[in-house]
PDB file of N, CA and C in Angstrom:
ATOM      1  N   UNK B   1      33.456 105.806  61.897  1.00  0.00           N
ATOM      2  CA  UNK B   1      32.795 104.520  61.959  1.00  0.00           C
ATOM      3  C   UNK B   1      33.037 103.913  63.333  1.00  0.00           C
ATOM      4  N   UNK B   2      32.272 102.922  63.666  1.00  0.00           N
ATOM      5  CA  UNK B   2      32.504 102.121  64.872  1.00  0.00           C
ATOM      6  C   UNK B   2      33.008 100.766  64.408  1.00  0.00           C
ATOM      7  N   UNK B   3      34.087 100.286  65.018  1.00  0.00           N
ATOM      8  CA  UNK B   3      34.647  98.994  64.624  1.00  0.00           C
ATOM      9  C   UNK B   3      34.940  98.166  65.864  1.00  0.00           C
ATOM     10  N   UNK B   4      34.872  96.843  65.704  1.00  0.00           N
ATOM     11  CA  UNK B   4      35.152  95.910  66.791  1.00  0.00           C
ATOM     12  C   UNK B   4      36.183  94.900  66.319  1.00  0.00           C
ATOM     13  N   UNK B   5      37.247  94.766  67.109  1.00  0.00           N
ATOM     14  CA  UNK B   5      38.288  93.771  66.840  1.00  0.00           C
ATOM     15  C   UNK B   5      38.365  92.843  68.049  1.00  0.00           C
ATOM     16  N   UNK B   6      38.667  91.567  67.808  1.00  0.00           N
ATOM     17  CA  UNK B   6      38.749  90.609  68.908  1.00  0.00           C
ATOM     18  C   UNK B   6      39.959  90.868  69.802  1.00  0.00           C
ATOM     19  N   UNK B   7      41.062  91.268  69.187  1.00  0.00           N
ATOM     20  CA  UNK B   7      42.297  91.591  69.896  1.00  0.00           C
ATOM     21  C   UNK B   7      42.702  92.988  69.440  1.00  0.00           C
ATOM     22  N   UNK B   8      43.236  93.825  70.326  1.00  0.00           N
ATOM     23  CA  UNK B   8      43.498  95.223  69.954  1.00  0.00           C
ATOM     24  C   UNK B   8      44.246  95.444  68.638  1.00  0.00           C
ATOM     25  N   UNK B   9      45.243  94.666  68.314  1.00  0.00           N
ATOM     26  CA  UNK B   9      45.994  94.909  67.081  1.00  0.00           C
ATOM     27  C   UNK B   9      45.518  94.077  65.899  1.00  0.00           C
ATOM     28  N   UNK B  10      44.438  93.330  66.057  1.00  0.00           N
ATOM     29  CA  UNK B  10      43.892  92.534  64.959  1.00  0.00           C
ATOM     30  C   UNK B  10      43.001  93.392  64.062  1.00  0.00           C
ATOM     31  N   UNK B  11      42.733  92.898  62.861  1.00  0.00           N
ATOM     32  CA  UNK B  11      41.766  93.602  62.012  1.00  0.00           C
ATOM     33  C   UNK B  11      40.377  93.544  62.645  1.00  0.00           C
ATOM     34  N   UNK B  12      39.520  94.462  62.288  1.00  0.00           N
ATOM     35  CA  UNK B  12      38.162  94.417  62.838  1.00  0.00           C
ATOM     36  C   UNK B  12      37.396  93.205  62.321  1.00  0.00           C
ATOM     37  N   UNK B  13      36.457  92.714  63.128  1.00  0.00           N
ATOM     38  CA  UNK B  13      35.585  91.614  62.704  1.00  0.00           C
ATOM     39  C   UNK B  13      34.244  92.151  62.213  1.00  0.00           C
ATOM     40  N   UNK B  14      33.945  93.389  62.570  1.00  0.00           N
ATOM     41  CA  UNK B  14      32.761  94.060  62.056  1.00  0.00           C
ATOM     42  C   UNK B  14      32.931  95.547  62.234  1.00  0.00           C
ATOM     43  N   UNK B  15      32.180  96.295  61.432  1.00  0.00           N
ATOM     44  CA  UNK B  15      32.150  97.747  61.608  1.00  0.00           C
ATOM     45  C   UNK B  15      30.781  98.266  61.226  1.00  0.00           C
ATOM     46  N   UNK B  16      30.428  99.404  61.788  1.00  0.00           N
ATOM     47  CA  UNK B  16      29.140 100.053  61.514  1.00  0.00           C
ATOM     48  C   UNK B  16      29.436 101.362  60.783  1.00  0.00           C
ATOM     49  N   UNK B  17      28.797 101.503  59.612  1.00  0.00           N
ATOM     50  CA  UNK B  17      28.952 102.710  58.814  1.00  0.00           C
ATOM     51  C   UNK B  17      27.587 103.090  58.263  1.00  0.00           C
ATOM     52  N   UNK B  18      27.191 104.304  58.489  1.00  0.00           N
ATOM     53  CA  UNK B  18      25.879 104.797  58.058  1.00  0.00           C
ATOM     54  C   UNK B  18      24.748 103.901  58.560  1.00  0.00           C
ATOM     55  N   UNK B  19      24.843 103.495  59.810  1.00  0.00           N
ATOM     56  CA  UNK B  19      23.860 102.679  60.534  1.00  0.00           C
ATOM     57  C   UNK B  19      23.728 101.254  60.000  1.00  0.00           C
ATOM     58  N   UNK B  20      24.652 100.822  59.167  1.00  0.00           N
ATOM     59  CA  UNK B  20      24.636  99.452  58.651  1.00  0.00           C
ATOM     60  C   UNK B  20      25.836  98.710  59.218  1.00  0.00           C
ATOM     61  N   UNK B  21      25.589  97.510  59.744  1.00  0.00           N
ATOM     62  CA  UNK B  21      26.663  96.681  60.287  1.00  0.00           C
ATOM     63  C   UNK B  21      27.231  95.815  59.165  1.00  0.00           C
ATOM     64  N   UNK B  22      28.530  95.874  59.008  1.00  0.00           N
ATOM     65  CA  UNK B  22      29.245  95.080  57.999  1.00  0.00           C
ATOM     66  C   UNK B  22      30.068  94.029  58.730  1.00  0.00           C
ATOM     67  N   UNK B  23      29.767  92.769  58.506  1.00  0.00           N
ATOM     68  CA  UNK B  23      30.526  91.664  59.107  1.00  0.00           C
ATOM     69  C   UNK B  23      31.659  91.283  58.160  1.00  0.00           C
ATOM     70  N   UNK B  24      32.859  91.345  58.667  1.00  0.00           N
ATOM     71  CA  UNK B  24      34.046  91.143  57.843  1.00  0.00           C
ATOM     72  C   UNK B  24      34.368  89.660  57.739  1.00  0.00           C
ATOM     73  N   UNK B  25      34.561  89.208  56.509  1.00  0.00           N
ATOM     74  CA  UNK B  25      34.897  87.806  56.262  1.00  0.00           C
ATOM     75  C   UNK B  25      36.344  87.641  55.805  1.00  0.00           C
ATOM     76  N   UNK B  26      36.960  88.714  55.341  1.00  0.00           N
ATOM     77  CA  UNK B  26      38.340  88.655  54.873  1.00  0.00           C
ATOM     78  C   UNK B  26      39.014  89.994  55.158  1.00  0.00           C
ATOM     79  N   UNK B  27      40.271  89.940  55.623  1.00  0.00           N
ATOM     80  CA  UNK B  27      41.000  91.178  55.925  1.00  0.00           C
ATOM     81  C   UNK B  27      42.479  91.012  55.602  1.00  0.00           C
ATOM     82  N   UNK B  28      43.090  92.095  55.157  1.00  0.00           N
ATOM     83  CA  UNK B  28      44.524  92.167  54.940  1.00  0.00           C
ATOM     84  C   UNK B  28      45.054  93.353  55.726  1.00  0.00           C
ATOM     85  N   UNK B  29      46.193  93.170  56.343  1.00  0.00           N
ATOM     86  CA  UNK B  29      46.795  94.264  57.086  1.00  0.00           C
ATOM     87  C   UNK B  29      47.177  93.810  58.468  1.00  0.00           C
ATOM     88  N   UNK B  30      47.735  94.671  59.252  1.00  0.00           N
ATOM     89  CA  UNK B  30      47.791  96.114  59.036  1.00  0.00           C
ATOM     90  C   UNK B  30      49.017  96.554  58.238  1.00  0.00           C
ATOM     91  N   UNK B  31      48.871  97.712  57.638  1.00  0.00           N
ATOM     92  CA  UNK B  31      49.993  98.451  57.085  1.00  0.00           C
ATOM     93  C   UNK B  31      50.086  99.713  57.931  1.00  0.00           C
ATOM     94  N   UNK B  32      51.145  99.817  58.706  1.00  0.00           N
ATOM     95  CA  UNK B  32      51.278 100.919  59.655  1.00  0.00           C
ATOM     96  C   UNK B  32      52.010 102.099  59.036  1.00  0.00           C
ATOM     97  N   UNK B  33      51.421 103.260  59.213  1.00  0.00           N
ATOM     98  CA  UNK B  33      52.071 104.517  58.855  1.00  0.00           C
ATOM     99  C   UNK B  33      52.247 105.268  60.168  1.00  0.00           C
ATOM    100  N   UNK B  34      53.483 105.528  60.514  1.00  0.00           N
ATOM    101  CA  UNK B  34      53.799 106.158  61.796  1.00  0.00           C
ATOM    102  C   UNK B  34      54.451 107.516  61.558  1.00  0.00           C
ATOM    103  N   UNK B  35      54.367 108.401  62.545  1.00  0.00           N
ATOM    104  CA  UNK B  35      55.052 109.691  62.423  1.00  0.00           C
ATOM    105  C   UNK B  35      56.565 109.469  62.299  1.00  0.00           C
ATOM    106  N   UNK B  36      57.243 110.439  61.736  1.00  0.00           N
ATOM    107  CA  UNK B  36      58.690 110.340  61.588  1.00  0.00           C
ATOM    108  C   UNK B  36      59.341 110.201  62.957  1.00  0.00           C
ATOM    109  N   UNK B  37      60.282 109.298  63.055  1.00  0.00           N
ATOM    110  CA  UNK B  37      60.912 109.001  64.338  1.00  0.00           C
ATOM    111  C   UNK B  37      61.732 110.168  64.859  1.00  0.00           C
ATOM    112  N   UNK B  38      62.185 111.045  63.980  1.00  0.00           N
ATOM    113  CA  UNK B  38      63.061 112.130  64.419  1.00  0.00           C
ATOM    114  C   UNK B  38      62.294 113.350  64.920  1.00  0.00           C
ATOM    115  N   UNK B  39      61.004 113.368  64.719  1.00  0.00           N
ATOM    116  CA  UNK B  39      60.205 114.501  65.202  1.00  0.00           C
ATOM    117  C   UNK B  39      59.776 114.262  66.645  1.00  0.00           C
ATOM    118  N   UNK B  40      59.748 115.319  67.436  1.00  0.00           N
ATOM    119  CA  UNK B  40      59.337 115.134  68.841  1.00  0.00           C
ATOM    120  C   UNK B  40      57.882 114.688  68.931  1.00  0.00           C
ATOM    121  N   UNK B  41      57.609 113.852  69.913  1.00  0.00           N
ATOM    122  CA  UNK B  41      56.230 113.379  70.134  1.00  0.00           C
ATOM    123  C   UNK B  41      55.458 114.488  70.825  1.00  0.00           C
ATOM    124  N   UNK B  42      54.597 115.163  70.080  1.00  0.00           N
ATOM    125  CA  UNK B  42      53.820 116.262  70.658  1.00  0.00           C
ATOM    126  C   UNK B  42      52.381 115.876  70.939  1.00  0.00           C
ATOM    127  N   UNK B  43      52.048 114.593  70.710  1.00  0.00           N
ATOM    128  CA  UNK B  43      50.702 114.127  71.004  1.00  0.00           C
ATOM    129  C   UNK B  43      49.714 114.339  69.878  1.00  0.00           C
ATOM    130  N   UNK B  44      50.080 115.078  68.838  1.00  0.00           N
ATOM    131  CA  UNK B  44      49.147 115.331  67.745  1.00  0.00           C
ATOM    132  C   UNK B  44      49.257 114.294  66.638  1.00  0.00           C
ATOM    133  N   UNK B  45      50.440 113.784  66.414  1.00  0.00           N
ATOM    134  CA  UNK B  45      50.633 112.816  65.333  1.00  0.00           C
ATOM    135  C   UNK B  45      50.510 111.401  65.883  1.00  0.00           C
ATOM    136  N   UNK B  46      49.565 110.656  65.376  1.00  0.00           N
ATOM    137  CA  UNK B  46      49.336 109.277  65.788  1.00  0.00           C
ATOM    138  C   UNK B  46      49.667 108.346  64.631  1.00  0.00           C
ATOM    139  N   UNK B  47      50.032 107.136  64.957  1.00  0.00           N
ATOM    140  CA  UNK B  47      50.235 106.155  63.897  1.00  0.00           C
ATOM    141  C   UNK B  47      48.874 105.712  63.370  1.00  0.00           C
ATOM    142  N   UNK B  48      48.877 105.198  62.153  1.00  0.00           N
ATOM    143  CA  UNK B  48      47.649 104.687  61.526  1.00  0.00           C
ATOM    144  C   UNK B  48      47.914 103.268  61.047  1.00  0.00           C
ATOM    145  N   UNK B  49      46.979 102.379  61.324  1.00  0.00           N
ATOM    146  CA  UNK B  49      47.025 101.014  60.818  1.00  0.00           C
ATOM    147  C   UNK B  49      45.910 100.853  59.795  1.00  0.00           C
ATOM    148  N   UNK B  50      46.300 100.566  58.553  1.00  0.00           N
ATOM    149  CA  UNK B  50      45.340 100.425  57.455  1.00  0.00           C
ATOM    150  C   UNK B  50      45.019  98.958  57.211  1.00  0.00           C
ATOM    151  N   UNK B  51      43.748  98.684  56.931  1.00  0.00           N
ATOM    152  CA  UNK B  51      43.272  97.331  56.631  1.00  0.00           C
ATOM    153  C   UNK B  51      42.411  97.379  55.383  1.00  0.00           C
ATOM    154  N   UNK B  52      42.588  96.394  54.512  1.00  0.00           N
ATOM    155  CA  UNK B  52      41.685  96.176  53.381  1.00  0.00           C
ATOM    156  C   UNK B  52      40.780  95.022  53.798  1.00  0.00           C
ATOM    157  N   UNK B  53      39.477  95.284  53.812  1.00  0.00           N
ATOM    158  CA  UNK B  53      38.535  94.276  54.315  1.00  0.00           C
ATOM    159  C   UNK B  53      37.430  94.021  53.296  1.00  0.00           C
ATOM    160  N   UNK B  54      36.833  92.833  53.422  1.00  0.00           N
ATOM    161  CA  UNK B  54      35.674  92.468  52.606  1.00  0.00           C
ATOM    162  C   UNK B  54      34.577  92.004  53.546  1.00  0.00           C
ATOM    163  N   UNK B  55      33.362  92.496  53.322  1.00  0.00           N
ATOM    164  CA  UNK B  55      32.257  92.092  54.197  1.00  0.00           C
ATOM    165  C   UNK B  55      31.515  90.886  53.617  1.00  0.00           C
ATOM    166  N   UNK B  56      30.545  90.383  54.368  1.00  0.00           N
ATOM    167  CA  UNK B  56      29.812  89.174  53.978  1.00  0.00           C
ATOM    168  C   UNK B  56      28.980  89.364  52.720  1.00  0.00           C
ATOM    169  N   UNK B  57      28.700  90.603  52.338  1.00  0.00           N
ATOM    170  CA  UNK B  57      27.934  90.874  51.120  1.00  0.00           C
ATOM    171  C   UNK B  57      28.844  91.094  49.912  1.00  0.00           C
ATOM    172  N   UNK B  58      30.158  90.994  50.108  1.00  0.00           N
ATOM    173  CA  UNK B  58      31.098  91.184  49.007  1.00  0.00           C
ATOM    174  C   UNK B  58      31.631  92.594  48.865  1.00  0.00           C
ATOM    175  N   UNK B  59      31.190  93.511  49.731  1.00  0.00           N
ATOM    176  CA  UNK B  59      31.700  94.881  49.690  1.00  0.00           C
ATOM    177  C   UNK B  59      33.142  94.931  50.182  1.00  0.00           C
ATOM    178  N   UNK B  60      33.944  95.757  49.529  1.00  0.00           N
ATOM    179  CA  UNK B  60      35.345  95.884  49.923  1.00  0.00           C
ATOM    180  C   UNK B  60      35.613  97.312  50.373  1.00  0.00           C
ATOM    181  N   UNK B  61      36.331  97.432  51.502  1.00  0.00           N
ATOM    182  CA  UNK B  61      36.541  98.723  52.134  1.00  0.00           C
ATOM    183  C   UNK B  61      37.994  98.859  52.572  1.00  0.00           C
ATOM    184  N   UNK B  62      38.403 100.103  52.722  1.00  0.00           N
ATOM    185  CA  UNK B  62      39.731 100.430  53.225  1.00  0.00           C
ATOM    186  C   UNK B  62      39.511 101.189  54.523  1.00  0.00           C
ATOM    187  N   UNK B  63      39.853 100.558  55.645  1.00  0.00           N
ATOM    188  CA  UNK B  63      39.657 101.146  56.968  1.00  0.00           C
ATOM    189  C   UNK B  63      41.001 101.459  57.590  1.00  0.00           C
ATOM    190  N   UNK B  64      41.002 102.420  58.506  1.00  0.00           N
ATOM    191  CA  UNK B  64      42.204 102.607  59.305  1.00  0.00           C
ATOM    192  C   UNK B  64      41.852 102.955  60.735  1.00  0.00           C
ATOM    193  N   UNK B  65      42.782 102.552  61.612  1.00  0.00           N
ATOM    194  CA  UNK B  65      42.671 102.853  63.040  1.00  0.00           C
ATOM    195  C   UNK B  65      43.742 103.888  63.338  1.00  0.00           C
ATOM    196  N   UNK B  66      43.329 105.004  63.919  1.00  0.00           N
ATOM    197  CA  UNK B  66      44.280 106.052  64.270  1.00  0.00           C
ATOM    198  C   UNK B  66      44.616 105.936  65.747  1.00  0.00           C
ATOM    199  N   UNK B  67      45.889 105.767  66.020  1.00  0.00           N
ATOM    200  CA  UNK B  67      46.346 105.616  67.396  1.00  0.00           C
ATOM    201  C   UNK B  67      46.472 104.151  67.769  1.00  0.00           C
ATOM    202  N   UNK B  68      46.999 103.923  68.939  1.00  0.00           N
ATOM    203  CA  UNK B  68      47.162 102.563  69.441  1.00  0.00           C
ATOM    204  C   UNK B  68      46.373 102.417  70.736  1.00  0.00           C
ATOM    205  N   UNK B  69      46.068 101.186  71.074  1.00  0.00           N
ATOM    206  CA  UNK B  69      45.363 100.943  72.329  1.00  0.00           C
ATOM    207  C   UNK B  69      46.312 101.152  73.489  1.00  0.00           C
ATOM    208  N   UNK B  70      45.855 101.870  74.477  1.00  0.00           N
ATOM    209  CA  UNK B  70      46.599 102.066  75.724  1.00  0.00           C
ATOM    210  C   UNK B  70      45.585 102.359  76.818  1.00  0.00           C
ATOM    211  N   UNK B  71      45.957 102.171  78.070  1.00  0.00           N
ATOM    212  CA  UNK B  71      45.004 102.387  79.157  1.00  0.00           C
ATOM    213  C   UNK B  71      44.359 103.768  79.090  1.00  0.00           C
ATOM    214  N   UNK B  72      43.053 103.776  79.124  1.00  0.00           N
ATOM    215  CA  UNK B  72      42.311 105.033  79.132  1.00  0.00           C
ATOM    216  C   UNK B  72      42.111 105.674  77.765  1.00  0.00           C
ATOM    217  N   UNK B  73      42.634 105.067  76.703  1.00  0.00           N
ATOM    218  CA  UNK B  73      42.480 105.649  75.366  1.00  0.00           C
ATOM    219  C   UNK B  73      42.042 104.565  74.379  1.00  0.00           C
ATOM    220  N   UNK B  74      41.007 104.856  73.649  1.00  0.00           N
ATOM    221  CA  UNK B  74      40.532 103.953  72.616  1.00  0.00           C
ATOM    222  C   UNK B  74      40.774 104.619  71.274  1.00  0.00           C
ATOM    223  N   UNK B  75      41.488 103.957  70.376  1.00  0.00           N
ATOM    224  CA  UNK B  75      41.746 104.563  69.072  1.00  0.00           C
ATOM    225  C   UNK B  75      40.456 104.759  68.272  1.00  0.00           C
ATOM    226  N   UNK B  76      40.501 105.704  67.364  1.00  0.00           N
ATOM    227  CA  UNK B  76      39.359 105.977  66.494  1.00  0.00           C
ATOM    228  C   UNK B  76      39.526 105.222  65.182  1.00  0.00           C
ATOM    229  N   UNK B  77      38.405 104.759  64.625  1.00  0.00           N
ATOM    230  CA  UNK B  77      38.393 104.057  63.338  1.00  0.00           C
ATOM    231  C   UNK B  77      37.762 104.960  62.285  1.00  0.00           C
ATOM    232  N   UNK B  78      38.273 104.851  61.056  1.00  0.00           N
ATOM    233  CA  UNK B  78      37.778 105.667  59.945  1.00  0.00           C
ATOM    234  C   UNK B  78      37.664 104.811  58.690  1.00  0.00           C
ATOM    235  N   UNK B  79      36.735 105.173  57.832  1.00  0.00           N
ATOM    236  CA  UNK B  79      36.620 104.573  56.511  1.00  0.00           C
ATOM    237  C   UNK B  79      37.416 105.462  55.566  1.00  0.00           C
ATOM    238  N   UNK B  80      38.452 104.918  54.948  1.00  0.00           N
ATOM    239  CA  UNK B  80      39.309 105.697  54.072  1.00  0.00           C
ATOM    240  C   UNK B  80      38.845 105.590  52.616  1.00  0.00           C
ATOM    241  N   UNK B  81      38.227 104.468  52.259  1.00  0.00           N
ATOM    242  CA  UNK B  81      37.776 104.324  50.888  1.00  0.00           C
ATOM    243  C   UNK B  81      36.909 103.101  50.695  1.00  0.00           C
ATOM    244  N   UNK B  82      36.205 103.074  49.569  1.00  0.00           N
ATOM    245  CA  UNK B  82      35.340 101.964  49.175  1.00  0.00           C
ATOM    246  C   UNK B  82      35.801 101.506  47.804  1.00  0.00           C
ATOM    247  N   UNK B  83      36.015 100.215  47.652  1.00  0.00           N
ATOM    248  CA  UNK B  83      36.436  99.664  46.370  1.00  0.00           C
ATOM    249  C   UNK B  83      35.208  99.236  45.583  1.00  0.00           C
ATOM    250  N   UNK B  84      35.170  99.539  44.313  1.00  0.00           N
ATOM    251  CA  UNK B  84      34.013  99.211  43.498  1.00  0.00           C
ATOM    252  C   UNK B  84      34.134  97.909  42.767  1.00  0.00           C
TER     253      UNK B  84
END
């Protein structure tokens, strides 16, 4: 998915999924899942920040951002689930 946040570590304010833009009106998170601290950083394991969001139409989604913002790197956003 494509997501836009006002500040790098804030929840997204909107995201695009299947060519539809979802404007977020409510968000909870982040809940960070990070690689184990005792394992060497090999560049493959990234932390994930999970957000539970609700869009303006009442749809509820579970999104996560893989990686953190740093110069020259933009984290990827994914849709992890849809709440019914």
